mmCIF file with all atom_site columns, C-alpha atoms in Angstrom:
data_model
loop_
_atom_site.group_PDB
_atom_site.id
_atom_site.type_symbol
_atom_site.label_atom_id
_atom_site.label_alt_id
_atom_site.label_comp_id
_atom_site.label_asym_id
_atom_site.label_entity_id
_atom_site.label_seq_id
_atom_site.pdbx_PDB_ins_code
_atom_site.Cartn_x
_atom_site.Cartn_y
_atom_site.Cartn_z
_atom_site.occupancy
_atom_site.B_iso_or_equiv
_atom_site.pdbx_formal_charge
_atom_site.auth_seq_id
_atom_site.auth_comp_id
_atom_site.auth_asym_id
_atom_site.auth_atom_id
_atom_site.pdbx_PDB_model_num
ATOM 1   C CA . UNK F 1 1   ? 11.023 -47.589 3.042   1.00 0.00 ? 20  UNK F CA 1
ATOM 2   C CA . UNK F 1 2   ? 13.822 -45.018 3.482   1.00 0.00 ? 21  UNK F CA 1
ATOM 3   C CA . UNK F 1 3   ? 12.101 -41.496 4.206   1.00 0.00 ? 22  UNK F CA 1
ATOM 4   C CA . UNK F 1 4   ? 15.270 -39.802 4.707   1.00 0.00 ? 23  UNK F CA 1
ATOM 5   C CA . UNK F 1 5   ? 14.646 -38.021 1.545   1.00 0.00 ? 24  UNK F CA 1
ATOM 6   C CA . UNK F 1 6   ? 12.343 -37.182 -1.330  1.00 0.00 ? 25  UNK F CA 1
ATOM 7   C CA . UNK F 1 7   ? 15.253 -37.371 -3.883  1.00 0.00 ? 26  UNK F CA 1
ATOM 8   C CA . UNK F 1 8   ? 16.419 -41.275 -3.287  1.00 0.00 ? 27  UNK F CA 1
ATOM 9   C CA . UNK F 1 9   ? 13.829 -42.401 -6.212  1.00 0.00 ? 28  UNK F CA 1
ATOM 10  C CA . UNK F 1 10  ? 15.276 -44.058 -8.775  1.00 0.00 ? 29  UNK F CA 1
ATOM 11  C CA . UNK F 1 11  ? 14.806 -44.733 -12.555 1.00 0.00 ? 30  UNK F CA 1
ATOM 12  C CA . UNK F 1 12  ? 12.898 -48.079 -13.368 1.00 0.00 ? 31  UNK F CA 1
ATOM 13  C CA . UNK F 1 13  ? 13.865 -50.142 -16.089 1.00 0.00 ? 32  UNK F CA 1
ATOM 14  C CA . UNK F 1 14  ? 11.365 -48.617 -18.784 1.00 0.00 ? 33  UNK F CA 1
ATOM 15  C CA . UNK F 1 15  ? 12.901 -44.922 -17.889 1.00 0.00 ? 34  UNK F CA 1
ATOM 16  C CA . UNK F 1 16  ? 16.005 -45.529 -18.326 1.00 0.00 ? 35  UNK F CA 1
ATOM 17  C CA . UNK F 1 17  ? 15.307 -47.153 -21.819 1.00 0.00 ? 36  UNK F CA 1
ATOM 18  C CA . UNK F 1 18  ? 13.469 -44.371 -22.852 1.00 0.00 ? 37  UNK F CA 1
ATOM 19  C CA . UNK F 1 19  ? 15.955 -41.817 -21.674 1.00 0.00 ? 38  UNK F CA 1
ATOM 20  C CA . UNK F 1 20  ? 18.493 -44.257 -23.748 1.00 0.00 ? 39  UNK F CA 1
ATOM 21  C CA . UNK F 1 21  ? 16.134 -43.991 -26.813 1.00 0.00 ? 40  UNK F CA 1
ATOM 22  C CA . UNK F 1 22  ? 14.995 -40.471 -26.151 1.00 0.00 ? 41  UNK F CA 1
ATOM 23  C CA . UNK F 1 23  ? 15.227 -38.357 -29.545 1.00 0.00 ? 42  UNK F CA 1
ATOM 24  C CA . UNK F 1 24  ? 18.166 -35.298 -28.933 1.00 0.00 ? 43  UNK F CA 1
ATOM 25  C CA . UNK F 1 25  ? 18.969 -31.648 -29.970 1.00 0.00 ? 44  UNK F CA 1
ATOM 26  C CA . UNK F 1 26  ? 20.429 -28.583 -29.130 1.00 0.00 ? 45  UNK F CA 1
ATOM 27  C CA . UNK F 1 27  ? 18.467 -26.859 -26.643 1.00 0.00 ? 46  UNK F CA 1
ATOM 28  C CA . UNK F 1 28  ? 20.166 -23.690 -26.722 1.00 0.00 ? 47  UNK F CA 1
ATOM 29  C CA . UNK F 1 29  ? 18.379 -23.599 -30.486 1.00 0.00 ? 48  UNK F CA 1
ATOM 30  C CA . UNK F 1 30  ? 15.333 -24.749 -28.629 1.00 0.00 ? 49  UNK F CA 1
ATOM 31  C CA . UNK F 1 31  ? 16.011 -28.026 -31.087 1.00 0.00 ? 50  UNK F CA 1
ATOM 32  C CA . UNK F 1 32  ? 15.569 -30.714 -28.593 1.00 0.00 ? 51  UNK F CA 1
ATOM 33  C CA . UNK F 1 33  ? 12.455 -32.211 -29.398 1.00 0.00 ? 52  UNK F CA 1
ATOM 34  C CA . UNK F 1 34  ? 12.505 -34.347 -25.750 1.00 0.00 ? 53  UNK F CA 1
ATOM 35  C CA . UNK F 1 35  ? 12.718 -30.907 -23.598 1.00 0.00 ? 54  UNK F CA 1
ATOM 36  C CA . UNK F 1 36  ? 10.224 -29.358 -25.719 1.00 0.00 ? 55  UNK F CA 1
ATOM 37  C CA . UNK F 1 37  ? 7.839  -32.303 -25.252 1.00 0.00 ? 56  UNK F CA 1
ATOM 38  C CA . UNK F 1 38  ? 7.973  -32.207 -21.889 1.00 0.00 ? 57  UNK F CA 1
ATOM 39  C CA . UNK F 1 39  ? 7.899  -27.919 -21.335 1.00 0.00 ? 58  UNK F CA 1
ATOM 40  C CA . UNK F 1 40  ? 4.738  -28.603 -23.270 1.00 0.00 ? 59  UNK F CA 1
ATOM 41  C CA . UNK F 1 41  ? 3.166  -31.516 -21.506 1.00 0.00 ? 60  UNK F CA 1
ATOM 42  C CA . UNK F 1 42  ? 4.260  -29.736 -18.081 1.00 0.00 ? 61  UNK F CA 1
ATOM 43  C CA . UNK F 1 43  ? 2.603  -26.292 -19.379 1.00 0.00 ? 62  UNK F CA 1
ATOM 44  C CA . UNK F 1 44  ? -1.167 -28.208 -19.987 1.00 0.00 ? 63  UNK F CA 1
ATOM 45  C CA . UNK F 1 45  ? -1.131 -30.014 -17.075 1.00 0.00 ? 64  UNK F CA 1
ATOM 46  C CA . UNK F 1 46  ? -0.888 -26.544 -14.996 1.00 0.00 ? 65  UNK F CA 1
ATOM 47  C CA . UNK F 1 47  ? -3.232 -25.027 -17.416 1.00 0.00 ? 66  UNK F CA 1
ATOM 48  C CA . UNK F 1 48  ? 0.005  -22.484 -17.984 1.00 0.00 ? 67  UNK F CA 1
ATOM 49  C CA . UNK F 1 49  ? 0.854  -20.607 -20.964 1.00 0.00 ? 68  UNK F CA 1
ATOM 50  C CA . UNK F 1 50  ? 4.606  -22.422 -21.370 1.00 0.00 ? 69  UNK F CA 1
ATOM 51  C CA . UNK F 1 51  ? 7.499  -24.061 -19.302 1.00 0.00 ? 70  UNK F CA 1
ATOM 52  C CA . UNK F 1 52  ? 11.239 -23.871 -18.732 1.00 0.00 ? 71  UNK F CA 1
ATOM 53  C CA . UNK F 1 53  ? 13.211 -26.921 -18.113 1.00 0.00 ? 72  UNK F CA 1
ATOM 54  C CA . UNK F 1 54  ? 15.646 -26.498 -16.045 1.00 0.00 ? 73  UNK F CA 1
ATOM 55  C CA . UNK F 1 55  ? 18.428 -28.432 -13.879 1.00 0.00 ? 74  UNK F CA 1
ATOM 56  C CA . UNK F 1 56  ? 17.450 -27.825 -10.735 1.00 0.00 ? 75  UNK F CA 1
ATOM 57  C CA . UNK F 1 57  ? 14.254 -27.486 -8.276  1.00 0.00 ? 76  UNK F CA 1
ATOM 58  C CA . UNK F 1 58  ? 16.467 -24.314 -6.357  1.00 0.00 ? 77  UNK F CA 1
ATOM 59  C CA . UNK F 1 59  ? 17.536 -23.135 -9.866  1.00 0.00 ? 78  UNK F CA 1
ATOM 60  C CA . UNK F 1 60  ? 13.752 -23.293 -10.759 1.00 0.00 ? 79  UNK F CA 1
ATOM 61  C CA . UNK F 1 61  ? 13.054 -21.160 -7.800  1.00 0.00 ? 80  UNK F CA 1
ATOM 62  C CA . UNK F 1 62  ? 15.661 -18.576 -7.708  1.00 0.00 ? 81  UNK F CA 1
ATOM 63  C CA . UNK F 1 63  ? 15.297 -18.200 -11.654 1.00 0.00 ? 82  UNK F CA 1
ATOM 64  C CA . UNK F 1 64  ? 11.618 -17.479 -11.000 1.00 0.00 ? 83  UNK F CA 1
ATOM 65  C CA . UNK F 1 65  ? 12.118 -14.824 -8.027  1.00 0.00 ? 84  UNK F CA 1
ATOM 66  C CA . UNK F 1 66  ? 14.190 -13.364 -10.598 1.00 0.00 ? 85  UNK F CA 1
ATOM 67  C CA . UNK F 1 67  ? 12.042 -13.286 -13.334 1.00 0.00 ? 86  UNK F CA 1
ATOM 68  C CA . UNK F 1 68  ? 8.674  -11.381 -11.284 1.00 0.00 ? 87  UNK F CA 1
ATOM 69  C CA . UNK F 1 69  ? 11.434 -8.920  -9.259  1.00 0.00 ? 88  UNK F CA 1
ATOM 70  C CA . UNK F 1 70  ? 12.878 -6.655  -11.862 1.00 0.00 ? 89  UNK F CA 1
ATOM 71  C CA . UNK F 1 71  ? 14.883 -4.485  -8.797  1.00 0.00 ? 90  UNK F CA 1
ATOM 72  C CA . UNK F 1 72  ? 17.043 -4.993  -6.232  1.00 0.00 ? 91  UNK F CA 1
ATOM 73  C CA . UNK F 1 73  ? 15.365 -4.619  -3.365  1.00 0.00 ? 92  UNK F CA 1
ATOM 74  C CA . UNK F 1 74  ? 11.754 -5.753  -4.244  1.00 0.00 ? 93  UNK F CA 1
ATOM 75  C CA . UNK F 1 75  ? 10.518 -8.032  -1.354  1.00 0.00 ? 94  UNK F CA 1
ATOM 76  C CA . UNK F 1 76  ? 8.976  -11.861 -1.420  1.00 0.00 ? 95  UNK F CA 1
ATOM 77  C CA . UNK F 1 77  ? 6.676  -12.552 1.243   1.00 0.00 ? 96  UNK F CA 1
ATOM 78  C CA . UNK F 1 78  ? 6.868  -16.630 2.458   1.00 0.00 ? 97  UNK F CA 1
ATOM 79  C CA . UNK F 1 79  ? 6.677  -19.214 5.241   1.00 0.00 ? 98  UNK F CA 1
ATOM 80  C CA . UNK F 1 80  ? 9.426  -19.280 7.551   1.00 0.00 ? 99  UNK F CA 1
ATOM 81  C CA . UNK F 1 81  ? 9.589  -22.625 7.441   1.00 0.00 ? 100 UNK F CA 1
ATOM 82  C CA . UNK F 1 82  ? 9.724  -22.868 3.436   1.00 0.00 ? 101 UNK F CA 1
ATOM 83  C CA . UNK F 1 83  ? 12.125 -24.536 1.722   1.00 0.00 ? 102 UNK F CA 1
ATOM 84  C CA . UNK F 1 84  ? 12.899 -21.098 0.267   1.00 0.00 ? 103 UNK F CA 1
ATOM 85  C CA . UNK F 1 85  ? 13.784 -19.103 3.444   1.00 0.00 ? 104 UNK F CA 1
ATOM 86  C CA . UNK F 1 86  ? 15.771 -22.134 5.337   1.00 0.00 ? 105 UNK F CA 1
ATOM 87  C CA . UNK F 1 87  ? 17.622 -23.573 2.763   1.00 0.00 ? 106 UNK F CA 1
ATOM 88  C CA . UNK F 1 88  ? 18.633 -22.678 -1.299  1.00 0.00 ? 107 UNK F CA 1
ATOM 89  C CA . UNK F 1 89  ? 21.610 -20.368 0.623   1.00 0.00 ? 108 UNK F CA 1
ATOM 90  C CA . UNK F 1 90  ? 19.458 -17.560 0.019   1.00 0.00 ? 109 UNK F CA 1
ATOM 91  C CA . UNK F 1 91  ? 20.138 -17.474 -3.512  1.00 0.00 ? 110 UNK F CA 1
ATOM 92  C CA . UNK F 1 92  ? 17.140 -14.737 -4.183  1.00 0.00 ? 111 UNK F CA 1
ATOM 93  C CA . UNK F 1 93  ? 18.832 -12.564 -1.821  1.00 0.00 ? 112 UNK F CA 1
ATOM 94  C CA . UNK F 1 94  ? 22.801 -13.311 -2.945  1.00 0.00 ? 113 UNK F CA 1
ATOM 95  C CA . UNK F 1 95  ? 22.159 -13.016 -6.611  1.00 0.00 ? 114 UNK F CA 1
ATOM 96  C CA . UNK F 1 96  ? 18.909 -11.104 -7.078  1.00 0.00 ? 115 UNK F CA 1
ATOM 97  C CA . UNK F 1 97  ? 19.439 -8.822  -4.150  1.00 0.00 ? 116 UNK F CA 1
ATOM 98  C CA . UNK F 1 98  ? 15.556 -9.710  -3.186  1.00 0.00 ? 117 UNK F CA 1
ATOM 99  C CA . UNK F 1 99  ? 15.005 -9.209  0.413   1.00 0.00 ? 118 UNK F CA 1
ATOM 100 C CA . UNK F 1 100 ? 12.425 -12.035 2.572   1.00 0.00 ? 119 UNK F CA 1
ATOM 101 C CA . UNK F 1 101 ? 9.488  -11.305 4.276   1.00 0.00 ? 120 UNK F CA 1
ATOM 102 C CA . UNK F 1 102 ? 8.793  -14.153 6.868   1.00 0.00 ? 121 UNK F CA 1
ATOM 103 C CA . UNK F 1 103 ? 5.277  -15.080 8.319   1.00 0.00 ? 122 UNK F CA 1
ATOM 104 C CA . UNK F 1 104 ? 5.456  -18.438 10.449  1.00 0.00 ? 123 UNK F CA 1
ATOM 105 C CA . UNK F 1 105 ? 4.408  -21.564 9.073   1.00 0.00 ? 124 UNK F CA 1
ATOM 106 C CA . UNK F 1 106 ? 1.468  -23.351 11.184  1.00 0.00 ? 125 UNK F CA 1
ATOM 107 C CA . UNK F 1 107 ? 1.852  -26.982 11.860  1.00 0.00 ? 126 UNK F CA 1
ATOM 108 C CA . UNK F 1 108 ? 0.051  -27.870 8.147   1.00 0.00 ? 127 UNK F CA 1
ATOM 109 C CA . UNK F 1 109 ? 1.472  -25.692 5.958   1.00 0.00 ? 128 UNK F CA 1
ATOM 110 C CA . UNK F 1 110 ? -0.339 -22.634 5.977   1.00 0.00 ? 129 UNK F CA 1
ATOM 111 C CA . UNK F 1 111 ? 0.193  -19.147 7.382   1.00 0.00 ? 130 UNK F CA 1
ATOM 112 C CA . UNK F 1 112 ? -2.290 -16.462 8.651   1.00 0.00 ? 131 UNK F CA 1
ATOM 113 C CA . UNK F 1 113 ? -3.796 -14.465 6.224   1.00 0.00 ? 132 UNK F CA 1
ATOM 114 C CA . UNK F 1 114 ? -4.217 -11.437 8.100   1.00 0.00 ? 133 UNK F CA 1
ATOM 115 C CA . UNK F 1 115 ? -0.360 -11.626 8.901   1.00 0.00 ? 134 UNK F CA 1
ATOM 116 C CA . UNK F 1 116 ? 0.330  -11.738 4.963   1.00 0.00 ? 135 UNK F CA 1
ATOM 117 C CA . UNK F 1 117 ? -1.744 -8.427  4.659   1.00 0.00 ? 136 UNK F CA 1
ATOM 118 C CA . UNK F 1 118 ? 0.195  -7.023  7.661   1.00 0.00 ? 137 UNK F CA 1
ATOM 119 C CA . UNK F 1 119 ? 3.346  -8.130  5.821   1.00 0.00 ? 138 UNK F CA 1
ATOM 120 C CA . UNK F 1 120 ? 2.667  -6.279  2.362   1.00 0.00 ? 139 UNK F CA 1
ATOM 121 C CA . UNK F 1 121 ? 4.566  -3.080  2.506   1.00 0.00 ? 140 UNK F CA 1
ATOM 122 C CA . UNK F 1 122 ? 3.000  0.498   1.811   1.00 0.00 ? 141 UNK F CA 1
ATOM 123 C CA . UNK F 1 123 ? 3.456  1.722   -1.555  1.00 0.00 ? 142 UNK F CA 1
ATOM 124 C CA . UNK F 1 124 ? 3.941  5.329   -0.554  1.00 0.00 ? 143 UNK F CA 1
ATOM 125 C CA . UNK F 1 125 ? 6.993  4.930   1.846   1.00 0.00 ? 144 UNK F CA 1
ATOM 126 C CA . UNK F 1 126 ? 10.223 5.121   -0.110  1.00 0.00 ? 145 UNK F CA 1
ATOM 127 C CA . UNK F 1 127 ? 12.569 3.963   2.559   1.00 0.00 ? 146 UNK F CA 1
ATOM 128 C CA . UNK F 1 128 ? 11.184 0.318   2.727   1.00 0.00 ? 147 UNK F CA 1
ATOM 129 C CA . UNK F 1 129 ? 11.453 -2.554  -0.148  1.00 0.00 ? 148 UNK F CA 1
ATOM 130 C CA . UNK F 1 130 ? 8.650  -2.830  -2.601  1.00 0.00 ? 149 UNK F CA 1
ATOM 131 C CA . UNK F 1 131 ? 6.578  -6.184  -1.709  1.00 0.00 ? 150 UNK F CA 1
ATOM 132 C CA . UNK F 1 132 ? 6.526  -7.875  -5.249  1.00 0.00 ? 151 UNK F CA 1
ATOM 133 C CA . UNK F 1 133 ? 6.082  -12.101 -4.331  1.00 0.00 ? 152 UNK F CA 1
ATOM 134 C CA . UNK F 1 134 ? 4.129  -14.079 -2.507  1.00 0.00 ? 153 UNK F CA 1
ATOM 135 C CA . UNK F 1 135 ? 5.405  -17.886 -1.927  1.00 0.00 ? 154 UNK F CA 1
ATOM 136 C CA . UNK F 1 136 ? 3.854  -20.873 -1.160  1.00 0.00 ? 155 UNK F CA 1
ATOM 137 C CA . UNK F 1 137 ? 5.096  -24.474 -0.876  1.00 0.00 ? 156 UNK F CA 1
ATOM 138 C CA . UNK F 1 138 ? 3.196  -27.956 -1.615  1.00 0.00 ? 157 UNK F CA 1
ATOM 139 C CA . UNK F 1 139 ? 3.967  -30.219 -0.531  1.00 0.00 ? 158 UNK F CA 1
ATOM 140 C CA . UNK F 1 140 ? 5.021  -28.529 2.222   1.00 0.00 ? 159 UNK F CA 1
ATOM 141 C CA . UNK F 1 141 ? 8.660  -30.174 3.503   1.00 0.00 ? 160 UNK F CA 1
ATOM 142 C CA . UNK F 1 142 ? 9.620  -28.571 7.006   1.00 0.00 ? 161 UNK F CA 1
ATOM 143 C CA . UNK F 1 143 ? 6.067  -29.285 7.872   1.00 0.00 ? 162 UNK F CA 1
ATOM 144 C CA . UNK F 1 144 ? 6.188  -33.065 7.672   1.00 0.00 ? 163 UNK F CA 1
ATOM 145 C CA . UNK F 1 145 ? 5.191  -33.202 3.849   1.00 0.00 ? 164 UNK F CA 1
ATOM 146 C CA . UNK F 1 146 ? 1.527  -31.385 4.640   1.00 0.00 ? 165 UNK F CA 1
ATOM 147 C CA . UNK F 1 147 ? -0.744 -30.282 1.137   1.00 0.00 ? 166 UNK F CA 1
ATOM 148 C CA . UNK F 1 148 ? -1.618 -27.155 1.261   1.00 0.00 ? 167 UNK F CA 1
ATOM 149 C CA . UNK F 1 149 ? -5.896 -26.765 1.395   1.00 0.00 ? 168 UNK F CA 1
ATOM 150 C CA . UNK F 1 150 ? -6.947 -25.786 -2.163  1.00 0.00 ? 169 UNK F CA 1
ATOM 151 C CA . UNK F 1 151 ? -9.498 -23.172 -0.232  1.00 0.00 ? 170 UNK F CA 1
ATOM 152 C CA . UNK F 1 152 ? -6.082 -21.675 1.580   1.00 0.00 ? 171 UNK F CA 1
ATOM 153 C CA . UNK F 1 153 ? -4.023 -21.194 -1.752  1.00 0.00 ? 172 UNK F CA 1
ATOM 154 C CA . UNK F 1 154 ? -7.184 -19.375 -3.584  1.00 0.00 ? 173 UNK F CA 1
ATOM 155 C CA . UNK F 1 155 ? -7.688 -17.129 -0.474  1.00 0.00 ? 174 UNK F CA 1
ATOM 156 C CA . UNK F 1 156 ? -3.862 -15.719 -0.876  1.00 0.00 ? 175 UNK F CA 1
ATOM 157 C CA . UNK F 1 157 ? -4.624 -15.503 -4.754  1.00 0.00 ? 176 UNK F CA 1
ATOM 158 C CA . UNK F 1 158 ? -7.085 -13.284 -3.647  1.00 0.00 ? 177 UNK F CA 1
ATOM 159 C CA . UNK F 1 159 ? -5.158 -10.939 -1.749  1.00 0.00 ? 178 UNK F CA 1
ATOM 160 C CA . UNK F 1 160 ? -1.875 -10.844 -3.967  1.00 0.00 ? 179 UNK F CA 1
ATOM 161 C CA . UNK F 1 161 ? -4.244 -10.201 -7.014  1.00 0.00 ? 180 UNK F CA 1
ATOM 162 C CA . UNK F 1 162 ? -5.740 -7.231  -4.817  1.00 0.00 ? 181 UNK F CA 1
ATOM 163 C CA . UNK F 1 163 ? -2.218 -5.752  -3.929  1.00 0.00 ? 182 UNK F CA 1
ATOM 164 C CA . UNK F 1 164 ? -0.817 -6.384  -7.497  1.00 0.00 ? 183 UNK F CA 1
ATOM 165 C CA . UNK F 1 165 ? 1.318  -9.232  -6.284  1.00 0.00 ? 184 UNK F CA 1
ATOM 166 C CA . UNK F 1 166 ? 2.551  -12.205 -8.027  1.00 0.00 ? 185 UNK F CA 1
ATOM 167 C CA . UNK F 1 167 ? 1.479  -15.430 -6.541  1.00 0.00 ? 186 UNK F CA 1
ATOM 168 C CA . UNK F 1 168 ? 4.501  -18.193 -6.746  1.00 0.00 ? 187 UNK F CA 1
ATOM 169 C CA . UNK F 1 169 ? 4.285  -21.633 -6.028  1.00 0.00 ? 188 UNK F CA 1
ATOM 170 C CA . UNK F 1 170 ? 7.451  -23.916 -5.055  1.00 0.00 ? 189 UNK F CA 1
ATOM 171 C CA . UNK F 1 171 ? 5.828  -27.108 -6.066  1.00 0.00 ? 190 UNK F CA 1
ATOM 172 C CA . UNK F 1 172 ? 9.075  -29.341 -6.022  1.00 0.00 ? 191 UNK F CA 1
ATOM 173 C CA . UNK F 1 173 ? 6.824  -31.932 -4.467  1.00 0.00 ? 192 UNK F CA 1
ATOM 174 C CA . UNK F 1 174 ? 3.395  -30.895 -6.291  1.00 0.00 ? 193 UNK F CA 1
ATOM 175 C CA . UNK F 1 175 ? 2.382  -34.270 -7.894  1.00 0.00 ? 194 UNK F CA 1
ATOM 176 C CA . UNK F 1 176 ? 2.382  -35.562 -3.904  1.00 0.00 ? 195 UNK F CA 1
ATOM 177 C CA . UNK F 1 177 ? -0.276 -33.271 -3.640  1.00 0.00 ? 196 UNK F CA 1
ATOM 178 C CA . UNK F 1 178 ? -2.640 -34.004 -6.630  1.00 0.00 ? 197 UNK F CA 1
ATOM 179 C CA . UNK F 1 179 ? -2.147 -38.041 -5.703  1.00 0.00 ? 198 UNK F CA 1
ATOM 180 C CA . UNK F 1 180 ? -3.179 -36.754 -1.684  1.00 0.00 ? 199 UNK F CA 1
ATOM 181 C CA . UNK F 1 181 ? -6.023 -34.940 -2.922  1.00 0.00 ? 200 UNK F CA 1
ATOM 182 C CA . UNK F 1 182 ? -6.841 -36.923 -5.866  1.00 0.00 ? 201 UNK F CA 1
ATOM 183 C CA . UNK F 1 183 ? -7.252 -33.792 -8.144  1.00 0.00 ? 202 UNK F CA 1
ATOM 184 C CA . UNK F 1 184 ? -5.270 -32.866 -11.639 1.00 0.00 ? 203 UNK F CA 1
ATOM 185 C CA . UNK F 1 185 ? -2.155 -30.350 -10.836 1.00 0.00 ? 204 UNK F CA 1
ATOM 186 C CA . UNK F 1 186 ? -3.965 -27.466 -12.774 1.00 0.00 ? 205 UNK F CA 1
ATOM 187 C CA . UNK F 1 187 ? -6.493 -27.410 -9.979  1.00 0.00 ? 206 UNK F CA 1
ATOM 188 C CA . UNK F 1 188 ? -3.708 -26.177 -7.638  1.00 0.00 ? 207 UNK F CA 1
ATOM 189 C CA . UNK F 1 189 ? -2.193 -24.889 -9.587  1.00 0.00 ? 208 UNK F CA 1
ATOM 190 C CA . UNK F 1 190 ? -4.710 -22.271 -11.535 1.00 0.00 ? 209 UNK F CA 1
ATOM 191 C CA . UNK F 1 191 ? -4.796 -19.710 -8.819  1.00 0.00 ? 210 UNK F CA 1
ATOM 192 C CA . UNK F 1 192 ? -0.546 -19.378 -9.468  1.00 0.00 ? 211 UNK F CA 1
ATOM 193 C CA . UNK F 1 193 ? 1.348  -16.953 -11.264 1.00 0.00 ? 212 UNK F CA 1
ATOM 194 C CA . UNK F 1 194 ? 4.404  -19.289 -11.254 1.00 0.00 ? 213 UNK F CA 1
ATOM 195 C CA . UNK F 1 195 ? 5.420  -22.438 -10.507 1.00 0.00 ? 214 UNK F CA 1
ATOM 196 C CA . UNK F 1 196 ? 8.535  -24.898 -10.150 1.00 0.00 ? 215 UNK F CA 1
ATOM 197 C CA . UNK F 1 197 ? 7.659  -28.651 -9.770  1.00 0.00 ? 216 UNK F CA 1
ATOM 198 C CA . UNK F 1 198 ? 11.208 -31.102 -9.264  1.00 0.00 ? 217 UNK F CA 1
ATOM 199 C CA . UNK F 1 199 ? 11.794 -34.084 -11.179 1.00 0.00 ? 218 UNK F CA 1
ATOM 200 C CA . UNK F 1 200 ? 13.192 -35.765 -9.245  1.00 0.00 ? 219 UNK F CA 1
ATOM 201 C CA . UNK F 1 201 ? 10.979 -35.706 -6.126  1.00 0.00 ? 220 UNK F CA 1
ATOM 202 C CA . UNK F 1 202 ? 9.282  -39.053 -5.810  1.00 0.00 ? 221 UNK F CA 1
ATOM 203 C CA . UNK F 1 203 ? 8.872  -39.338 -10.064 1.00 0.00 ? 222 UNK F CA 1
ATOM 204 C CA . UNK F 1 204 ? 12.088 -41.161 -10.314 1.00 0.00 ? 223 UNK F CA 1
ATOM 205 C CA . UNK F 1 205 ? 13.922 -38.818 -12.717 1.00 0.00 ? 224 UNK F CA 1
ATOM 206 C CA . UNK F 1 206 ? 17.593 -38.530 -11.735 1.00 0.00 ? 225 UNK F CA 1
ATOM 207 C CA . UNK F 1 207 ? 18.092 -34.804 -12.243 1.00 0.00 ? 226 UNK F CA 1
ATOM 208 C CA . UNK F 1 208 ? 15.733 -31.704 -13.644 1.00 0.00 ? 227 UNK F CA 1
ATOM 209 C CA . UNK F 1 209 ? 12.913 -29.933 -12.467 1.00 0.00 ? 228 UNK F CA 1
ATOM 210 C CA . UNK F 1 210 ? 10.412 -27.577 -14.558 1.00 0.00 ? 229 UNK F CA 1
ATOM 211 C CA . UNK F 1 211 ? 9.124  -23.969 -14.053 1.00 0.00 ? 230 UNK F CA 1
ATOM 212 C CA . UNK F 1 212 ? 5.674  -22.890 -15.989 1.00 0.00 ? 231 UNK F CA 1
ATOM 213 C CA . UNK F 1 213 ? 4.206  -19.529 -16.205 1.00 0.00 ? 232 UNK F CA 1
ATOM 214 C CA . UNK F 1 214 ? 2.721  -17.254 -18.659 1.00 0.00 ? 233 UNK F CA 1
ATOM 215 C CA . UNK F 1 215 ? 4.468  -16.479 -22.099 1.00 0.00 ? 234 UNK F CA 1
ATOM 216 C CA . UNK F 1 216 ? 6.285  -13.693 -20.592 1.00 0.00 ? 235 UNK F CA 1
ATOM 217 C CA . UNK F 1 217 ? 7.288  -15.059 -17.400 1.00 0.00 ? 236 UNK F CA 1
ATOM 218 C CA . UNK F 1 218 ? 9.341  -17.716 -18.756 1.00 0.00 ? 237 UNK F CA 1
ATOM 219 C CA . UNK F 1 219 ? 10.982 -15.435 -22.094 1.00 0.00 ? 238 UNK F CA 1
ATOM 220 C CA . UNK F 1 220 ? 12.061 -13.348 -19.271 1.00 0.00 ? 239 UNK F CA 1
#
C-alpha cells in the first residue's frame, strides 16, 4: 500500500470507459450534461442547494473563502494545522486579501471551543478585521487522517450561527469520513454553510474536485 499520498488513486478500467463514453458540452453555457450530473448528484448527497465543479480541491477552497468574504480584510478562523493555513500558499490571503485566525489543532482534529469564541473579533472595534469564516477539515490530513466527531462539528455550527458566521468545511477527503463512520455525507455535512470535497482523494478520479452550498453561494 503506498500511503505517501491521498492523490496516487487511479482510474479502474470501468472509469476510464465511462469518462471515454461520457456525453460533452460547453460548460461555460452550463451545456455539459456530465458536469451538471454530477454538481447535481454532489448537491443531494450534502443535502445542499447546488454545486460548482471545479479543477481543483485548493481552487475549491480559495474560491469559497472568496465567495462568504466580500472585503479585504474580513478574517477566517481555522486549525493551525489545516490544510488551509500550512499549505494552498495562502491563496485566501494573496488573492482575497483575507487575513487567518489560527487556533491549534489537538491530536484528532478538533480545536477548543472556548478558544474559537476567544478568537471571534468584536464587532465594535474598527481597527481589527471583521471575523467572517469558520473552517474545518475532515478528514483531517496534518492530523494523521483523523474524522472529525459529528457532536464537535454541530457544536461550532452552533457558535458561528450565534456570531453570524459562516461555517466552511474543507472536505477534500470527506467520503473517508462517511465510510469511517458509516453515515451518508449529508449527515456531516448538514450543519455546513460550504463545502469542497476532492475528486481525486481516494475516489480514483484523475483531476477535479466539487464545492456545494446554497443557491447564492455558488452564483457568487
Amino acid at each position: 500500500m503506498l500511503a505517501r499520498s491521498d492523490v496516487l488513486t487511479k482510474p479502474n478500467k470501468a472509469m476510464r470507459k465511462a469518462m471515454a463514453e461520457a456525453e460533452v458540452g460547453d460548460d461555460v453555457f452550463r451545456e455539459d450534461p456530465t458536469i451538471l450530473k454530477i454538481e447535481t448528484k454532489v448537491a443531494e448527497m450534502f443535502g445542499m442547494e447546488s454545486a460548482l465543479f471545479v479543477p481543483s480541491g485548493t481552487m475549491g477552497n480559495l474560491i469559497s473563502i472568496m465567495a462568504h468574504c466580500c472585503n479585504r480584510g474580513e478574517e477566517i478562523i481555522l486549525g493551525d494545522q489545516s490544510h488551509l493555513f500550512l499549505f494552498e500558499q495562502g491563496g485566501y490571503a494573496q488573492v482575497a486579501g483575507v487575513h487567518p485566525m489560527p487556533v491549534v489543532n489537538r491530536k484528532d482534529g478538533t480545536f477548543s471551543i472556548d478558544e474559537m469564541k476567544r478568537k471571534i473579533r468584536p464587532i465594535d472595534d474598527p481597527h481589527q478585521p471583521i471575523t467572517r469564516v469558520i473552517s474545518l477539515e475532515d478528514t483531517h490530513n496534518a492530523c494523521g487522517g483523523r474524522v472529525l466527531p459529528l457532536a464537535f462539528i454541530e457544536e461550532v455550527s452552533a457558535v458561528a450561527k450565534k456570531h453570524d458566521l459562516v461555517l466552511h468545511m474543507d472536505g477534500a477527503r470527506l467520503m473517508n469520513a462517511c465510510y469511517a463512520l458509516g453515515c451518508p455525507p449529508g449527515d456531516i455535512t448538514r450543519h455546513c454553510d460550504s463545502v469542497s470535497m476532492c475528486l481525486s482523494k481516494g475516489l480514483g478520479a484523475p483531476i477535479g474536485s466539487v464545492i456545494a452550498g446554497n443557491k447564492f453561494f455558488i452564483e457568487r
